Amino acid sequence: MRKLAIVFSMLLASPALAMTPDELGEQAERCWNMPAGLTELPDMTFDVLFDASGGVKDIAVVSFKPEGEEGKAVVIGASKAIEQCAPYKGAPEGIARVHIHWEPEGQAIDPFKPINSD
């Protein structure tokens, strides 16, 4: 009976420790540069197979925008970023969903204007 209680408590605790798809995506986004000139902001969902140390063993895209060739190029870049950002601390061993989306965060600095030191 004690063994059953320990296994049951581990099952209850494990989902709370796992990272959400958005949290995993935020880590991957740190290694990804969004391509310039996209007609639509990217939004991608991947299934990623993680090993016990948070390393990436395999990746499959579930959905992506923009569609077409532009979207496929974005998926390839994001997939490489997912691999490069490993290991993922808090990623569960096995298949986990990773969500990468891009939202503009204000106006970027224009590097072509003169610098105003005031």
XYZ file of N, CA and C in Angstrom:
354
model
N 0.821 -1.194 0.000
C 0.000 0.000 0.000
C 0.861 1.252 0.000
N 1.965 1.216 0.736
C 2.834 2.386 0.802
C 3.420 2.695 -0.575
N 3.824 1.662 -1.309
C 4.389 1.858 -2.638
C 3.364 2.536 -3.553
N 2.119 2.113 -3.492
C 1.053 2.698 -4.292
C 0.868 4.169 -3.955
N 0.919 4.515 -2.687
C 0.748 5.908 -2.272
C 1.883 6.778 -2.787
N 3.099 6.265 -2.791
C 4.242 7.030 -3.295
C 4.109 7.252 -4.789
N 3.770 6.209 -5.533
C 3.592 6.348 -6.979
C 2.473 7.330 -7.279
N 1.363 7.226 -6.566
C 0.235 8.116 -6.780
C 0.623 9.566 -6.503
N 1.365 9.808 -5.426
C 1.760 11.182 -5.118
C 2.740 11.716 -6.149
N 3.591 10.852 -6.699
C 4.507 11.291 -7.752
C 3.725 11.677 -9.000
N 2.703 10.910 -9.326
C 1.880 11.227 -10.490
C 1.153 12.552 -10.302
N 0.686 12.811 -9.100
C 0.011 14.076 -8.838
C 0.974 15.255 -8.901
N 2.197 15.060 -8.452
C 3.159 16.159 -8.391
C 3.806 16.436 -9.735
N 3.978 15.446 -10.583
C 4.761 15.635 -11.797
C 4.185 16.654 -12.770
N 2.872 16.745 -13.029
C 2.397 17.754 -13.956
C 2.670 19.179 -13.484
N 2.664 19.402 -12.201
C 2.899 20.750 -11.689
C 4.338 21.185 -11.906
N 5.258 20.230 -11.983
C 6.662 20.548 -12.172
C 6.997 20.802 -13.633
N 6.220 20.269 -14.558
C 6.504 20.396 -15.981
C 6.252 21.824 -16.454
N 7.052 22.223 -17.432
C 6.886 23.561 -18.005
C 5.709 23.560 -18.971
N 5.047 24.700 -19.114
C 3.941 24.831 -20.059
C 4.507 24.977 -21.473
N 3.675 24.752 -22.513
C 4.139 24.962 -23.880
C 4.685 26.372 -24.115
N 4.045 27.382 -23.515
C 4.524 28.755 -23.684
C 5.856 28.980 -22.975
N 6.037 28.376 -21.798
C 7.310 28.519 -21.076
C 8.452 27.869 -21.846
N 8.204 26.699 -22.417
C 9.221 26.052 -23.238
C 9.513 26.897 -24.476
N 8.462 27.463 -25.075
C 8.638 28.323 -26.244
C 9.427 29.577 -25.933
N 9.201 30.158 -24.755
C 9.949 31.360 -24.363
C 11.441 31.067 -24.281
N 11.795 29.890 -23.795
C 13.214 29.535 -23.738
C 13.769 29.385 -25.155
N 13.027 28.754 -26.051
C 13.489 28.572 -27.429
C 13.604 29.908 -28.161
N 12.685 30.831 -27.881
C 12.700 32.134 -28.558
C 13.984 32.906 -28.285
N 14.645 32.637 -27.164
C 15.906 33.324 -26.850
C 17.004 32.960 -27.841
N 16.876 31.828 -28.503
C 17.882 31.360 -29.458
C 17.445 31.578 -30.905
N 16.325 32.243 -31.109
C 15.751 32.361 -32.447
C 15.665 33.813 -32.868
N 16.084 34.084 -34.094
C 15.917 35.408 -34.686
C 14.816 35.322 -35.729
N 13.744 36.060 -35.512
C 12.647 36.064 -36.463
C 13.134 36.671 -37.773
N 12.881 36.006 -38.901
C 13.301 36.552 -40.190
C 12.617 37.885 -40.483
N 13.340 38.776 -41.122
C 12.776 40.076 -41.504
C 11.839 39.903 -42.695
N 10.892 40.808 -42.814
C 10.030 40.863 -43.987
C 8.894 39.866 -44.026
N 8.539 39.278 -42.907
C 7.421 38.335 -42.907
C 6.109 39.080 -43.137
N 5.203 38.445 -43.854
C 3.902 39.060 -44.117
C 2.944 38.878 -42.944
N 3.265 37.956 -42.043
C 2.398 37.644 -40.905
C 3.294 37.258 -39.724
N 2.895 37.637 -38.510
C 3.686 37.262 -37.339
C 3.621 35.749 -37.129
N 4.758 35.112 -36.823
C 4.789 33.662 -36.670
C 4.047 33.169 -35.433
N 3.448 32.004 -35.567
C 2.787 31.307 -34.467
C 2.925 29.815 -34.768
N 3.738 29.107 -33.977
C 4.049 27.707 -34.267
C 3.890 26.850 -33.022
N 3.455 25.620 -33.239
C 3.371 24.642 -32.163
C 4.120 23.392 -32.608
N 4.980 22.900 -31.720
C 5.781 21.713 -31.993
C 5.533 20.669 -30.912
N 5.692 19.401 -31.277
C 5.846 18.329 -30.303
C 7.333 18.028 -30.262
N 7.912 18.075 -29.066
C 9.350 17.873 -28.905
C 9.570 16.698 -27.963
N 10.450 15.800 -28.363
C 10.819 14.661 -27.531
C 12.068 15.036 -26.741
N 11.911 15.115 -25.416
C 13.013 15.473 -24.524
C 13.567 14.230 -23.843
N 14.896 14.229 -23.613
C 15.486 13.177 -22.793
C 15.440 13.610 -21.329
N 15.953 12.780 -20.446
C 15.853 13.042 -19.004
C 16.593 14.304 -18.569
N 17.603 14.722 -19.333
C 18.373 15.914 -18.954
C 17.869 17.186 -19.631
N 16.751 17.112 -20.372
C 16.203 18.280 -21.054
C 16.755 18.478 -22.449
N 17.539 17.509 -22.926
C 18.052 17.566 -24.293
C 16.966 17.214 -25.296
N 17.098 17.720 -26.510
C 16.107 17.486 -27.561
C 16.521 16.265 -28.377
N 15.608 15.292 -28.482
C 15.869 14.084 -29.259
C 15.169 14.103 -30.612
N 14.005 14.771 -30.696
C 13.263 14.828 -31.957
C 12.257 15.972 -31.896
N 11.869 16.467 -33.070
C 10.928 17.590 -33.172
C 9.963 17.320 -34.323
N 8.679 17.615 -34.112
C 7.669 17.553 -35.176
C 6.777 18.781 -35.058
N 6.570 19.484 -36.178
C 5.690 20.651 -36.157
C 4.239 20.169 -36.157
N 3.412 20.786 -35.328
C 1.991 20.451 -35.224
C 1.170 21.443 -36.040
N 1.499 22.732 -35.896
C 0.807 23.778 -36.659
C 1.739 24.966 -36.803
N 1.511 25.760 -37.860
C 2.345 26.943 -38.046
C 1.659 27.980 -38.924
N 2.001 29.235 -38.625
C 1.609 30.387 -39.431
C 2.830 31.276 -39.521
N 3.096 31.921 -40.598
C 2.312 31.942 -41.824
C 2.391 30.601 -42.557
N 1.454 30.401 -43.452
C 1.409 29.164 -44.220
C 2.325 29.274 -45.434
N 2.462 28.190 -46.155
C 3.231 28.185 -47.394
C 4.731 28.143 -47.168
N 5.472 28.533 -48.218
C 6.933 28.468 -48.177
C 7.518 29.389 -47.115
N 6.914 30.565 -46.942
C 7.391 31.494 -45.921
C 7.301 30.846 -44.535
N 6.190 30.207 -44.263
C 6.003 29.541 -42.979
C 6.943 28.366 -42.787
N 7.183 27.611 -43.855
C 8.106 26.476 -43.758
C 9.511 26.948 -43.404
N 9.937 28.060 -43.982
C 11.258 28.610 -43.660
C 11.321 29.039 -42.195
N 10.241 29.629 -41.695
C 10.184 30.046 -40.292
C 10.238 28.817 -39.375
N 9.530 27.754 -39.741
C 9.524 26.522 -38.947
C 10.928 25.924 -38.865
N 11.647 25.907 -39.978
C 13.006 25.352 -39.977
C 13.900 26.148 -39.031
N 13.815 27.476 -39.094
C 14.611 28.315 -38.197
C 14.241 28.111 -36.738
N 12.953 28.022 -36.452
C 12.502 27.823 -35.071
C 12.894 26.438 -34.564
N 12.837 25.443 -35.433
C 13.236 24.090 -35.054
C 14.717 24.050 -34.668
N 15.542 24.740 -35.443
C 16.972 24.821 -35.110
C 17.173 25.523 -33.769
N 16.386 26.560 -33.521
C 16.489 27.285 -32.246
C 16.105 26.388 -31.074
N 15.072 25.572 -31.260
C 14.668 24.646 -30.199
C 15.836 23.722 -29.853
N 16.523 23.222 -30.876
C 17.681 22.350 -30.634
C 18.818 23.108 -29.954
N 19.107 24.323 -30.425
C 20.241 25.091 -29.913
C 20.053 25.520 -28.463
N 18.826 25.703 -28.032
C 18.577 26.183 -26.667
C 18.588 25.076 -25.620
N 18.736 23.849 -26.043
C 18.788 22.738 -25.089
C 20.062 22.836 -24.257
N 20.026 22.377 -23.022
C 18.957 21.634 -22.357
C 17.901 22.558 -21.762
N 16.690 22.048 -21.673
C 15.557 22.779 -21.120
C 15.355 22.354 -19.673
N 15.608 23.260 -18.756
C 15.404 22.963 -17.336
C 13.907 22.917 -17.062
N 13.436 21.829 -16.498
C 12.023 21.687 -16.188
C 11.222 20.996 -17.272
N 11.867 20.653 -18.393
C 11.147 19.936 -19.446
C 10.931 18.495 -19.001
N 9.752 17.957 -19.254
C 9.497 16.575 -18.852
C 10.193 15.608 -19.805
N 10.616 14.467 -19.307
C 11.153 13.442 -20.188
C 10.001 12.893 -21.017
N 10.191 12.796 -22.318
C 9.145 12.333 -23.215
C 8.706 13.470 -24.130
N 7.523 13.343 -24.694
C 7.020 14.331 -25.651
C 6.316 15.461 -24.910
N 6.686 16.680 -25.256
C 6.045 17.867 -24.675
C 5.746 18.845 -25.797
N 4.707 19.598 -25.629
C 4.308 20.605 -26.604
C 5.080 21.893 -26.347
N 5.557 22.515 -27.441
C 6.289 23.781 -27.380
C 5.581 24.771 -28.291
N 5.242 25.940 -27.749
C 4.533 26.968 -28.509
C 5.432 28.185 -28.667
N 5.691 28.578 -29.917
C 6.492 29.762 -30.209
C 5.617 30.736 -30.980
N 5.487 31.930 -30.449
C 4.749 32.976 -31.150
C 5.470 34.291 -30.912
N 5.268 35.193 -31.807
C 5.979 36.460 -31.727
C 4.973 37.586 -31.610
N 5.155 38.395 -30.596
C 4.320 39.578 -30.417
C 5.231 40.787 -30.376
N 4.907 41.822 -31.137
C 5.763 43.011 -31.130
C 5.821 43.644 -29.742
N 7.014 44.066 -29.359
C 7.208 44.676 -28.038
C 7.647 46.124 -28.204
N 6.803 46.948 -28.757
C 7.132 48.362 -28.905
C 7.992 48.631 -30.124
N 8.410 49.851 -30.241
C 9.183 50.314 -31.384
C 10.651 49.927 -31.223
N 11.222 49.341 -32.262
C 12.644 49.006 -32.247
C 13.468 50.262 -32.514
N 14.696 50.255 -32.060
C 15.608 51.376 -32.310
C 15.977 51.386 -33.782
N 15.912 52.547 -34.400
C 16.293 52.707 -35.802
C 17.809 52.885 -35.870
N 18.552 51.915 -36.393
C 20.004 52.017 -36.417
C 20.532 52.953 -37.506
N 19.662 53.471 -38.391
C 20.102 54.321 -39.493
C 20.002 55.817 -39.185
N 19.485 56.183 -38.036
C 19.374 57.600 -37.678
C 20.611 58.008 -36.888
N 20.932 59.310 -36.889
C 22.063 59.755 -36.064
C 21.728 59.604 -34.581
N 22.736 59.365 -33.783
C 22.547 59.227 -32.338
C 22.436 60.608 -31.717
N 21.412 60.778 -30.901
C 21.205 62.026 -30.175
C 21.672 61.798 -28.747
N 22.726 62.476 -28.338
C 23.302 62.238 -27.012
C 22.617 63.023 -25.904
N 21.576 63.769 -26.211
C 20.879 64.567 -25.184
C 20.122 63.714 -24.239
